[in-house]
Amino acid sequence: MSIKGKRIGFGLTGSHCTYDAVFPQIEALINKGAEVRPVVTHTVKSTDTRFGEGEEWVRRIEELTGFEVIDSIPKAEPLGPKTPLDCMVVAPLTGNSMSKLANAQTDSPVLMAAKATMRNSRPVVLGISTNDALGLNGVNLMRLMAAKNVYFIPFGQDDPYKKPNSLVAKMDLLVPAVEEALSHKQIQPILVHNDQ
């Protein structure tokens, strides 16, 4: 389905090393005619790492999308009843946020936006980036894979020998994953070789 004219929420969680792979995909959504509404967790906004400062990432996503970030649960809640999204993307999705989403915990703006979108039976597209997807978090990954209206950007192991439990989405497949999800289809194959 075409992305043109669609209202897409874009949630960032705290996998800071993945942002450089995600921002070109936000730009690609905009170039295809989507209205992208940025949503960030407290961690994104307030944490400075070797990959960049939180405030700088917020500034960049606001400049790119043309919208102020949604950075609180009260600001995210209206995405359900008042200003619904056509689709919600969460990329990167950390293991921490994945476990909370799989267990219906809503303690961040990104999770509230995802929950609001699910409540409206609209697609939620997840781009995982976690070191424990094949460990303790595996049960949460499988729970989300079986959930209605939840779709995944194809993913694979990013370093099977040094980090055997780690899975990362191939972010360059984000746009086609969203296009399929808007038609309520999972892009295939979902498990891919990941050479990131």
mmCIF file with all atom_site columns, C-alpha atoms in Angstrom:
data_model
loop_
_atom_site.group_PDB
_atom_site.id
_atom_site.type_symbol
_atom_site.label_atom_id
_atom_site.label_alt_id
_atom_site.label_comp_id
_atom_site.label_asym_id
_atom_site.label_entity_id
_atom_site.label_seq_id
_atom_site.pdbx_PDB_ins_code
_atom_site.Cartn_x
_atom_site.Cartn_y
_atom_site.Cartn_z
_atom_site.occupancy
_atom_site.B_iso_or_equiv
_atom_site.pdbx_formal_charge
_atom_site.auth_seq_id
_atom_site.auth_comp_id
_atom_site.auth_asym_id
_atom_site.auth_atom_id
_atom_site.pdbx_PDB_model_num
ATOM 1   C CA . MET A 1 1   ? 0.000  0.000   0.000  1.00 0.00 ? 1   MET A CA 1
ATOM 2   C CA . SER A 1 2   ? 1.200  3.520   -0.736 1.00 0.00 ? 2   SER A CA 1
ATOM 3   C CA . ILE A 1 3   ? 2.668  5.547   2.093  1.00 0.00 ? 3   ILE A CA 1
ATOM 4   C CA . LYS A 1 4   ? 1.688  8.853   0.497  1.00 0.00 ? 4   LYS A CA 1
ATOM 5   C CA . GLY A 1 5   ? -0.630 10.851  2.740  1.00 0.00 ? 5   GLY A CA 1
ATOM 6   C CA . LYS A 1 6   ? -0.323 8.428   5.670  1.00 0.00 ? 6   LYS A CA 1
ATOM 7   C CA . ARG A 1 7   ? 0.164  9.645   9.244  1.00 0.00 ? 7   ARG A CA 1
ATOM 8   C CA . ILE A 1 8   ? 2.991  7.595   10.682 1.00 0.00 ? 8   ILE A CA 1
ATOM 9   C CA . GLY A 1 9   ? 4.216  7.758   14.243 1.00 0.00 ? 9   GLY A CA 1
ATOM 10  C CA . PHE A 1 10  ? 7.912  7.065   14.601 1.00 0.00 ? 10  PHE A CA 1
ATOM 11  C CA . GLY A 1 11  ? 9.141  5.959   18.007 1.00 0.00 ? 11  GLY A CA 1
ATOM 12  C CA . LEU A 1 12  ? 12.786 5.920   19.050 1.00 0.00 ? 12  LEU A CA 1
ATOM 13  C CA . THR A 1 13  ? 13.942 3.935   22.074 1.00 0.00 ? 13  THR A CA 1
ATOM 14  C CA . GLY A 1 14  ? 17.408 3.792   23.641 1.00 0.00 ? 14  GLY A CA 1
ATOM 15  C CA . SER A 1 15  ? 19.475 1.741   21.178 1.00 0.00 ? 15  SER A CA 1
ATOM 16  C CA . HIS A 1 16  ? 21.683 4.743   20.458 1.00 0.00 ? 16  HIS A CA 1
ATOM 17  C CA . CYS A 1 17  ? 24.068 2.855   18.161 1.00 0.00 ? 17  CYS A CA 1
ATOM 18  C CA . THR A 1 18  ? 21.208 2.246   15.704 1.00 0.00 ? 18  THR A CA 1
ATOM 19  C CA . TYR A 1 19  ? 20.055 5.833   15.112 1.00 0.00 ? 19  TYR A CA 1
ATOM 20  C CA . ASP A 1 20  ? 22.377 6.405   12.159 1.00 0.00 ? 20  ASP A CA 1
ATOM 21  C CA . ALA A 1 21  ? 20.681 3.497   10.369 1.00 0.00 ? 21  ALA A CA 1
ATOM 22  C CA . VAL A 1 22  ? 17.192 4.726   11.271 1.00 0.00 ? 22  VAL A CA 1
ATOM 23  C CA . PHE A 1 23  ? 17.303 8.406   10.319 1.00 0.00 ? 23  PHE A CA 1
ATOM 24  C CA . PRO A 1 24  ? 17.680 7.786   6.551  1.00 0.00 ? 24  PRO A CA 1
ATOM 25  C CA . GLN A 1 25  ? 14.552 5.618   6.765  1.00 0.00 ? 25  GLN A CA 1
ATOM 26  C CA . ILE A 1 26  ? 12.588 8.433   8.415  1.00 0.00 ? 26  ILE A CA 1
ATOM 27  C CA . GLU A 1 27  ? 13.677 10.651  5.539  1.00 0.00 ? 27  GLU A CA 1
ATOM 28  C CA . ALA A 1 28  ? 12.618 7.954   3.039  1.00 0.00 ? 28  ALA A CA 1
ATOM 29  C CA . LEU A 1 29  ? 9.121  7.834   4.573  1.00 0.00 ? 29  LEU A CA 1
ATOM 30  C CA . ILE A 1 30  ? 8.848  11.620  4.271  1.00 0.00 ? 30  ILE A CA 1
ATOM 31  C CA . ASN A 1 31  ? 10.114 11.537  0.677  1.00 0.00 ? 31  ASN A CA 1
ATOM 32  C CA . LYS A 1 32  ? 7.346  9.049   -0.141 1.00 0.00 ? 32  LYS A CA 1
ATOM 33  C CA . GLY A 1 33  ? 4.769  11.546  1.117  1.00 0.00 ? 33  GLY A CA 1
ATOM 34  C CA . ALA A 1 34  ? 4.161  10.409  4.708  1.00 0.00 ? 34  ALA A CA 1
ATOM 35  C CA . GLU A 1 35  ? 3.543  12.759  7.609  1.00 0.00 ? 35  GLU A CA 1
ATOM 36  C CA . VAL A 1 36  ? 5.908  11.482  10.279 1.00 0.00 ? 36  VAL A CA 1
ATOM 37  C CA . ARG A 1 37  ? 5.225  12.277  13.940 1.00 0.00 ? 37  ARG A CA 1
ATOM 38  C CA . PRO A 1 38  ? 8.276  11.667  16.169 1.00 0.00 ? 38  PRO A CA 1
ATOM 39  C CA . VAL A 1 39  ? 7.922  10.025  19.579 1.00 0.00 ? 39  VAL A CA 1
ATOM 40  C CA . VAL A 1 40  ? 10.859 9.506   21.948 1.00 0.00 ? 40  VAL A CA 1
ATOM 41  C CA . THR A 1 41  ? 11.488 7.815   25.267 1.00 0.00 ? 41  THR A CA 1
ATOM 42  C CA . HIS A 1 42  ? 12.993 9.688   28.198 1.00 0.00 ? 42  HIS A CA 1
ATOM 43  C CA . THR A 1 43  ? 16.234 7.768   27.572 1.00 0.00 ? 43  THR A CA 1
ATOM 44  C CA . VAL A 1 44  ? 16.524 9.086   24.014 1.00 0.00 ? 44  VAL A CA 1
ATOM 45  C CA . LYS A 1 45  ? 15.973 12.654  25.106 1.00 0.00 ? 45  LYS A CA 1
ATOM 46  C CA . SER A 1 46  ? 18.187 12.719  28.182 1.00 0.00 ? 46  SER A CA 1
ATOM 47  C CA . THR A 1 47  ? 21.102 10.366  27.507 1.00 0.00 ? 47  THR A CA 1
ATOM 48  C CA . ASP A 1 48  ? 24.411 11.414  25.985 1.00 0.00 ? 48  ASP A CA 1
ATOM 49  C CA . THR A 1 49  ? 26.528 8.602   24.561 1.00 0.00 ? 49  THR A CA 1
ATOM 50  C CA . ARG A 1 50  ? 29.510 8.175   22.263 1.00 0.00 ? 50  ARG A CA 1
ATOM 51  C CA . PHE A 1 51  ? 26.912 8.008   19.462 1.00 0.00 ? 51  PHE A CA 1
ATOM 52  C CA . GLY A 1 52  ? 25.638 11.519  20.166 1.00 0.00 ? 52  GLY A CA 1
ATOM 53  C CA . GLU A 1 53  ? 23.838 13.728  22.646 1.00 0.00 ? 53  GLU A CA 1
ATOM 54  C CA . GLY A 1 54  ? 20.171 13.213  23.428 1.00 0.00 ? 54  GLY A CA 1
ATOM 55  C CA . GLU A 1 55  ? 19.209 16.809  22.761 1.00 0.00 ? 55  GLU A CA 1
ATOM 56  C CA . GLU A 1 56  ? 20.978 16.681  19.391 1.00 0.00 ? 56  GLU A CA 1
ATOM 57  C CA . TRP A 1 57  ? 19.046 13.561  18.298 1.00 0.00 ? 57  TRP A CA 1
ATOM 58  C CA . VAL A 1 58  ? 15.801 15.261  19.326 1.00 0.00 ? 58  VAL A CA 1
ATOM 59  C CA . ARG A 1 59  ? 16.737 18.395  17.382 1.00 0.00 ? 59  ARG A CA 1
ATOM 60  C CA . ARG A 1 60  ? 17.589 16.309  14.308 1.00 0.00 ? 60  ARG A CA 1
ATOM 61  C CA . ILE A 1 61  ? 14.332 14.369  14.278 1.00 0.00 ? 61  ILE A CA 1
ATOM 62  C CA . GLU A 1 62  ? 12.300 17.538  14.795 1.00 0.00 ? 62  GLU A CA 1
ATOM 63  C CA . GLU A 1 63  ? 14.077 19.253  11.907 1.00 0.00 ? 63  GLU A CA 1
ATOM 64  C CA . LEU A 1 64  ? 13.675 16.203  9.685  1.00 0.00 ? 64  LEU A CA 1
ATOM 65  C CA . THR A 1 65  ? 9.958  15.673  10.352 1.00 0.00 ? 65  THR A CA 1
ATOM 66  C CA . GLY A 1 66  ? 8.893  19.277  10.925 1.00 0.00 ? 66  GLY A CA 1
ATOM 67  C CA . PHE A 1 67  ? 7.103  18.269  14.130 1.00 0.00 ? 67  PHE A CA 1
ATOM 68  C CA . GLU A 1 68  ? 7.943  18.659  17.809 1.00 0.00 ? 68  GLU A CA 1
ATOM 69  C CA . VAL A 1 69  ? 8.702  15.360  19.508 1.00 0.00 ? 69  VAL A CA 1
ATOM 70  C CA . ILE A 1 70  ? 6.063  13.672  21.594 1.00 0.00 ? 70  ILE A CA 1
ATOM 71  C CA . ASP A 1 71  ? 8.025  13.149  24.782 1.00 0.00 ? 71  ASP A CA 1
ATOM 72  C CA . SER A 1 72  ? 5.469  12.385  27.485 1.00 0.00 ? 72  SER A CA 1
ATOM 73  C CA . ILE A 1 73  ? 2.703  9.862   28.058 1.00 0.00 ? 73  ILE A CA 1
ATOM 74  C CA . PRO A 1 74  ? -0.014 12.571  28.164 1.00 0.00 ? 74  PRO A CA 1
ATOM 75  C CA . LYS A 1 75  ? 1.185  13.908  24.795 1.00 0.00 ? 75  LYS A CA 1
ATOM 76  C CA . ALA A 1 76  ? 1.127  10.388  23.293 1.00 0.00 ? 76  ALA A CA 1
ATOM 77  C CA . GLU A 1 77  ? -2.272 9.298   24.609 1.00 0.00 ? 77  GLU A CA 1
ATOM 78  C CA . PRO A 1 78  ? -4.336 11.353  22.076 1.00 0.00 ? 78  PRO A CA 1
ATOM 79  C CA . LEU A 1 79  ? -2.811 9.283   19.247 1.00 0.00 ? 79  LEU A CA 1
ATOM 80  C CA . GLY A 1 80  ? -5.516 6.767   20.124 1.00 0.00 ? 80  GLY A CA 1
ATOM 81  C CA . PRO A 1 81  ? -8.892 8.531   20.246 1.00 0.00 ? 81  PRO A CA 1
ATOM 82  C CA . LYS A 1 82  ? -8.322 12.087  19.012 1.00 0.00 ? 82  LYS A CA 1
ATOM 83  C CA . THR A 1 83  ? -5.552 12.066  16.412 1.00 0.00 ? 83  THR A CA 1
ATOM 84  C CA . PRO A 1 84  ? -5.075 8.441   15.322 1.00 0.00 ? 84  PRO A CA 1
ATOM 85  C CA . LEU A 1 85  ? -2.102 7.273   13.303 1.00 0.00 ? 85  LEU A CA 1
ATOM 86  C CA . ASP A 1 86  ? -2.298 5.113   10.196 1.00 0.00 ? 86  ASP A CA 1
ATOM 87  C CA . CYS A 1 87  ? 0.761  3.226   11.427 1.00 0.00 ? 87  CYS A CA 1
ATOM 88  C CA . MET A 1 88  ? 3.209  3.342   14.321 1.00 0.00 ? 88  MET A CA 1
ATOM 89  C CA . VAL A 1 89  ? 6.862  2.421   13.786 1.00 0.00 ? 89  VAL A CA 1
ATOM 90  C CA . VAL A 1 90  ? 9.193  1.723   16.713 1.00 0.00 ? 90  VAL A CA 1
ATOM 91  C CA . ALA A 1 91  ? 12.766 1.555   15.471 1.00 0.00 ? 91  ALA A CA 1
ATOM 92  C CA . PRO A 1 92  ? 15.012 0.865   17.170 1.00 0.00 ? 92  PRO A CA 1
ATOM 93  C CA . LEU A 1 93  ? 13.070 -1.197  19.697 1.00 0.00 ? 93  LEU A CA 1
ATOM 94  C CA . THR A 1 94  ? 15.265 -2.163  22.640 1.00 0.00 ? 94  THR A CA 1
ATOM 95  C CA . GLY A 1 95  ? 14.885 -5.403  24.561 1.00 0.00 ? 95  GLY A CA 1
ATOM 96  C CA . ASN A 1 96  ? 13.650 -3.414  27.549 1.00 0.00 ? 96  ASN A CA 1
ATOM 97  C CA . SER A 1 97  ? 10.862 -1.741  25.582 1.00 0.00 ? 97  SER A CA 1
ATOM 98  C CA . MET A 1 98  ? 10.095 -5.005  23.767 1.00 0.00 ? 98  MET A CA 1
ATOM 99  C CA . SER A 1 99  ? 9.539  -6.828  27.055 1.00 0.00 ? 99  SER A CA 1
ATOM 100 C CA . LYS A 1 100 ? 7.269  -4.052  28.319 1.00 0.00 ? 100 LYS A CA 1
ATOM 101 C CA . LEU A 1 101 ? 5.217  -3.922  25.110 1.00 0.00 ? 101 LEU A CA 1
ATOM 102 C CA . ALA A 1 102 ? 4.823  -7.718  25.104 1.00 0.00 ? 102 ALA A CA 1
ATOM 103 C CA . ASN A 1 103 ? 3.569  -7.585  28.688 1.00 0.00 ? 103 ASN A CA 1
ATOM 104 C CA . ALA A 1 104 ? 1.200  -4.616  28.244 1.00 0.00 ? 104 ALA A CA 1
ATOM 105 C CA . GLN A 1 105 ? 3.263  -2.149  30.275 1.00 0.00 ? 105 GLN A CA 1
ATOM 106 C CA . THR A 1 106 ? 2.931  1.454   29.190 1.00 0.00 ? 106 THR A CA 1
ATOM 107 C CA . ASP A 1 107 ? 5.554  3.545   30.926 1.00 0.00 ? 107 ASP A CA 1
ATOM 108 C CA . SER A 1 108 ? 6.971  5.621   28.069 1.00 0.00 ? 108 SER A CA 1
ATOM 109 C CA . PRO A 1 109 ? 5.606  7.876   25.319 1.00 0.00 ? 109 PRO A CA 1
ATOM 110 C CA . VAL A 1 110 ? 6.683  5.357   22.660 1.00 0.00 ? 110 VAL A CA 1
ATOM 111 C CA . LEU A 1 111 ? 4.841  2.477   24.342 1.00 0.00 ? 111 LEU A CA 1
ATOM 112 C CA . MET A 1 112 ? 1.762  4.647   24.833 1.00 0.00 ? 112 MET A CA 1
ATOM 113 C CA . ALA A 1 113 ? 1.802  5.578   21.127 1.00 0.00 ? 113 ALA A CA 1
ATOM 114 C CA . ALA A 1 114 ? 2.134  1.909   20.167 1.00 0.00 ? 114 ALA A CA 1
ATOM 115 C CA . LYS A 1 115 ? -0.684 0.906   22.513 1.00 0.00 ? 115 LYS A CA 1
ATOM 116 C CA . ALA A 1 116 ? -2.894 3.709   21.188 1.00 0.00 ? 116 ALA A CA 1
ATOM 117 C CA . THR A 1 117 ? -2.309 2.505   17.627 1.00 0.00 ? 117 THR A CA 1
ATOM 118 C CA . MET A 1 118 ? -3.031 -1.121  18.541 1.00 0.00 ? 118 MET A CA 1
ATOM 119 C CA . ARG A 1 119 ? -6.249 -0.037  20.209 1.00 0.00 ? 119 ARG A CA 1
ATOM 120 C CA . ASN A 1 120 ? -7.357 1.387   16.856 1.00 0.00 ? 120 ASN A CA 1
ATOM 121 C CA . SER A 1 121 ? -6.520 -1.892  15.032 1.00 0.00 ? 121 SER A CA 1
ATOM 122 C CA . ARG A 1 122 ? -3.835 -0.105  13.035 1.00 0.00 ? 122 ARG A CA 1
ATOM 123 C CA . PRO A 1 123 ? -0.421 -1.632  12.309 1.00 0.00 ? 123 PRO A CA 1
ATOM 124 C CA . VAL A 1 124 ? 2.557  -1.317  14.628 1.00 0.00 ? 124 VAL A CA 1
ATOM 125 C CA . VAL A 1 125 ? 5.898  -2.015  12.920 1.00 0.00 ? 125 VAL A CA 1
ATOM 126 C CA . LEU A 1 126 ? 8.834  -3.010  15.117 1.00 0.00 ? 126 LEU A CA 1
ATOM 127 C CA . GLY A 1 127 ? 12.542 -2.755  14.294 1.00 0.00 ? 127 GLY A CA 1
ATOM 128 C CA . ILE A 1 128 ? 14.286 -4.691  17.040 1.00 0.00 ? 128 ILE A CA 1
ATOM 129 C CA . SER A 1 129 ? 17.785 -3.961  18.278 1.00 0.00 ? 129 SER A CA 1
ATOM 130 C CA . THR A 1 130 ? 18.575 -5.992  21.366 1.00 0.00 ? 130 THR A CA 1
ATOM 131 C CA . ASN A 1 131 ? 21.407 -8.096  22.751 1.00 0.00 ? 131 ASN A CA 1
ATOM 132 C CA . ASP A 1 132 ? 19.039 -10.611 24.394 1.00 0.00 ? 132 ASP A CA 1
ATOM 133 C CA . ALA A 1 133 ? 16.371 -11.422 21.769 1.00 0.00 ? 133 ALA A CA 1
ATOM 134 C CA . LEU A 1 134 ? 17.538 -15.038 21.689 1.00 0.00 ? 134 LEU A CA 1
ATOM 135 C CA . GLY A 1 135 ? 17.968 -15.140 25.470 1.00 0.00 ? 135 GLY A CA 1
ATOM 136 C CA . LEU A 1 136 ? 15.510 -14.248 28.215 1.00 0.00 ? 136 LEU A CA 1
ATOM 137 C CA . ASN A 1 137 ? 13.716 -11.820 25.908 1.00 0.00 ? 137 ASN A CA 1
ATOM 138 C CA . GLY A 1 138 ? 12.961 -14.554 23.367 1.00 0.00 ? 138 GLY A CA 1
ATOM 139 C CA . VAL A 1 139 ? 9.577  -15.241 24.943 1.00 0.00 ? 139 VAL A CA 1
ATOM 140 C CA . ASN A 1 140 ? 8.636  -11.564 24.511 1.00 0.00 ? 140 ASN A CA 1
ATOM 141 C CA . LEU A 1 141 ? 9.732  -11.556 20.871 1.00 0.00 ? 141 LEU A CA 1
ATOM 142 C CA . MET A 1 142 ? 7.558  -14.593 20.166 1.00 0.00 ? 142 MET A CA 1
ATOM 143 C CA . ARG A 1 143 ? 4.612  -13.073 22.031 1.00 0.00 ? 143 ARG A CA 1
ATOM 144 C CA . LEU A 1 144 ? 4.803  -9.979  19.827 1.00 0.00 ? 144 LEU A CA 1
ATOM 145 C CA . MET A 1 145 ? 5.260  -12.029 16.671 1.00 0.00 ? 145 MET A CA 1
ATOM 146 C CA . ALA A 1 146 ? 1.955  -13.731 17.453 1.00 0.00 ? 146 ALA A CA 1
ATOM 147 C CA . ALA A 1 147 ? 0.131  -10.485 18.308 1.00 0.00 ? 147 ALA A CA 1
ATOM 148 C CA . LYS A 1 148 ? -2.537 -9.045  16.053 1.00 0.00 ? 148 LYS A CA 1
ATOM 149 C CA . ASN A 1 149 ? -1.560 -5.919  14.061 1.00 0.00 ? 149 ASN A CA 1
ATOM 150 C CA . VAL A 1 150 ? 2.111  -6.203  15.070 1.00 0.00 ? 150 VAL A CA 1
ATOM 151 C CA . TYR A 1 151 ? 4.623  -6.507  12.226 1.00 0.00 ? 151 TYR A CA 1
ATOM 152 C CA . PHE A 1 152 ? 8.401  -6.696  12.087 1.00 0.00 ? 152 PHE A CA 1
ATOM 153 C CA . ILE A 1 153 ? 11.145 -5.234  9.989  1.00 0.00 ? 153 ILE A CA 1
ATOM 154 C CA . PRO A 1 154 ? 13.133 -8.332  8.957  1.00 0.00 ? 154 PRO A CA 1
ATOM 155 C CA . PHE A 1 155 ? 15.908 -9.092  11.418 1.00 0.00 ? 155 PHE A CA 1
ATOM 156 C CA . GLY A 1 156 ? 18.916 -11.316 11.972 1.00 0.00 ? 156 GLY A CA 1
ATOM 157 C CA . GLN A 1 157 ? 21.924 -11.908 14.172 1.00 0.00 ? 157 GLN A CA 1
ATOM 158 C CA . ASP A 1 158 ? 24.365 -9.034  13.908 1.00 0.00 ? 158 ASP A CA 1
ATOM 159 C CA . ASP A 1 159 ? 27.331 -10.805 15.545 1.00 0.00 ? 159 ASP A CA 1
ATOM 160 C CA . PRO A 1 160 ? 26.535 -14.500 16.119 1.00 0.00 ? 160 PRO A CA 1
ATOM 161 C CA . TYR A 1 161 ? 29.892 -15.460 17.623 1.00 0.00 ? 161 TYR A CA 1
ATOM 162 C CA . LYS A 1 162 ? 30.556 -12.554 19.971 1.00 0.00 ? 162 LYS A CA 1
ATOM 163 C CA . LYS A 1 163 ? 26.879 -11.779 20.748 1.00 0.00 ? 163 LYS A CA 1
ATOM 164 C CA . PRO A 1 164 ? 24.915 -14.984 20.000 1.00 0.00 ? 164 PRO A CA 1
ATOM 165 C CA . ASN A 1 165 ? 21.668 -13.735 21.574 1.00 0.00 ? 165 ASN A CA 1
ATOM 166 C CA . SER A 1 166 ? 21.653 -10.403 19.710 1.00 0.00 ? 166 SER A CA 1
ATOM 167 C CA . LEU A 1 167 ? 19.194 -9.580  16.916 1.00 0.00 ? 167 LEU A CA 1
ATOM 168 C CA . VAL A 1 168 ? 19.015 -6.376  14.897 1.00 0.00 ? 168 VAL A CA 1
ATOM 169 C CA . ALA A 1 169 ? 16.492 -5.355  12.242 1.00 0.00 ? 169 ALA A CA 1
ATOM 170 C CA . LYS A 1 170 ? 17.699 -4.569  8.740  1.00 0.00 ? 170 LYS A CA 1
ATOM 171 C CA . MET A 1 171 ? 16.617 -0.953  8.880  1.00 0.00 ? 171 MET A CA 1
ATOM 172 C CA . ASP A 1 172 ? 16.978 -0.526  5.104  1.00 0.00 ? 172 ASP A CA 1
ATOM 173 C CA . LEU A 1 173 ? 13.837 -2.712  4.853  1.00 0.00 ? 173 LEU A CA 1
ATOM 174 C CA . LEU A 1 174 ? 11.814 -0.360  7.064  1.00 0.00 ? 174 LEU A CA 1
ATOM 175 C CA . VAL A 1 175 ? 9.888  1.342   4.253  1.00 0.00 ? 175 VAL A CA 1
ATOM 176 C CA . PRO A 1 176 ? 8.810  -1.874  2.490  1.00 0.00 ? 176 PRO A CA 1
ATOM 177 C CA . ALA A 1 177 ? 7.880  -3.347  5.892  1.00 0.00 ? 177 ALA A CA 1
ATOM 178 C CA . VAL A 1 178 ? 5.604  -0.358  6.537  1.00 0.00 ? 178 VAL A CA 1
ATOM 179 C CA . GLU A 1 179 ? 4.085  -0.624  3.052  1.00 0.00 ? 179 GLU A CA 1
ATOM 180 C CA . GLU A 1 180 ? 3.193  -4.272  3.682  1.00 0.00 ? 180 GLU A CA 1
ATOM 181 C CA . ALA A 1 181 ? 1.939  -3.584  7.209  1.00 0.00 ? 181 ALA A CA 1
ATOM 182 C CA . LEU A 1 182 ? -0.447 -0.925  5.909  1.00 0.00 ? 182 LEU A CA 1
ATOM 183 C CA . SER A 1 183 ? -2.058 -3.795  3.965  1.00 0.00 ? 183 SER A CA 1
ATOM 184 C CA . HIS A 1 184 ? -1.964 -5.916  7.159  1.00 0.00 ? 184 HIS A CA 1
ATOM 185 C CA . LYS A 1 185 ? 0.761  -8.175  5.777  1.00 0.00 ? 185 LYS A CA 1
ATOM 186 C CA . GLN A 1 186 ? 4.116  -9.203  7.237  1.00 0.00 ? 186 GLN A CA 1
ATOM 187 C CA . ILE A 1 187 ? 6.998  -8.590  4.852  1.00 0.00 ? 187 ILE A CA 1
ATOM 188 C CA . GLN A 1 188 ? 8.847  -11.811 4.101  1.00 0.00 ? 188 GLN A CA 1
ATOM 189 C CA . PRO A 1 189 ? 11.254 -13.317 4.764  1.00 0.00 ? 189 PRO A CA 1
ATOM 190 C CA . ILE A 1 190 ? 11.299 -12.110 8.352  1.00 0.00 ? 190 ILE A CA 1
ATOM 191 C CA . LEU A 1 191 ? 14.576 -13.859 9.277  1.00 0.00 ? 191 LEU A CA 1
ATOM 192 C CA . VAL A 1 192 ? 17.451 -12.570 7.185  1.00 0.00 ? 192 VAL A CA 1
ATOM 193 C CA . HIS A 1 193 ? 21.227 -12.540 7.128  1.00 0.00 ? 193 HIS A CA 1
ATOM 194 C CA . ASN A 1 194 ? 22.279 -9.359  8.873  1.00 0.00 ? 194 ASN A CA 1
ATOM 195 C CA . ASP A 1 195 ? 25.668 -8.017  7.888  1.00 0.00 ? 195 ASP A CA 1
ATOM 196 C CA . GLN A 1 196 ? 25.412 -4.692  9.744  1.00 0.00 ? 196 GLN A CA 1
#
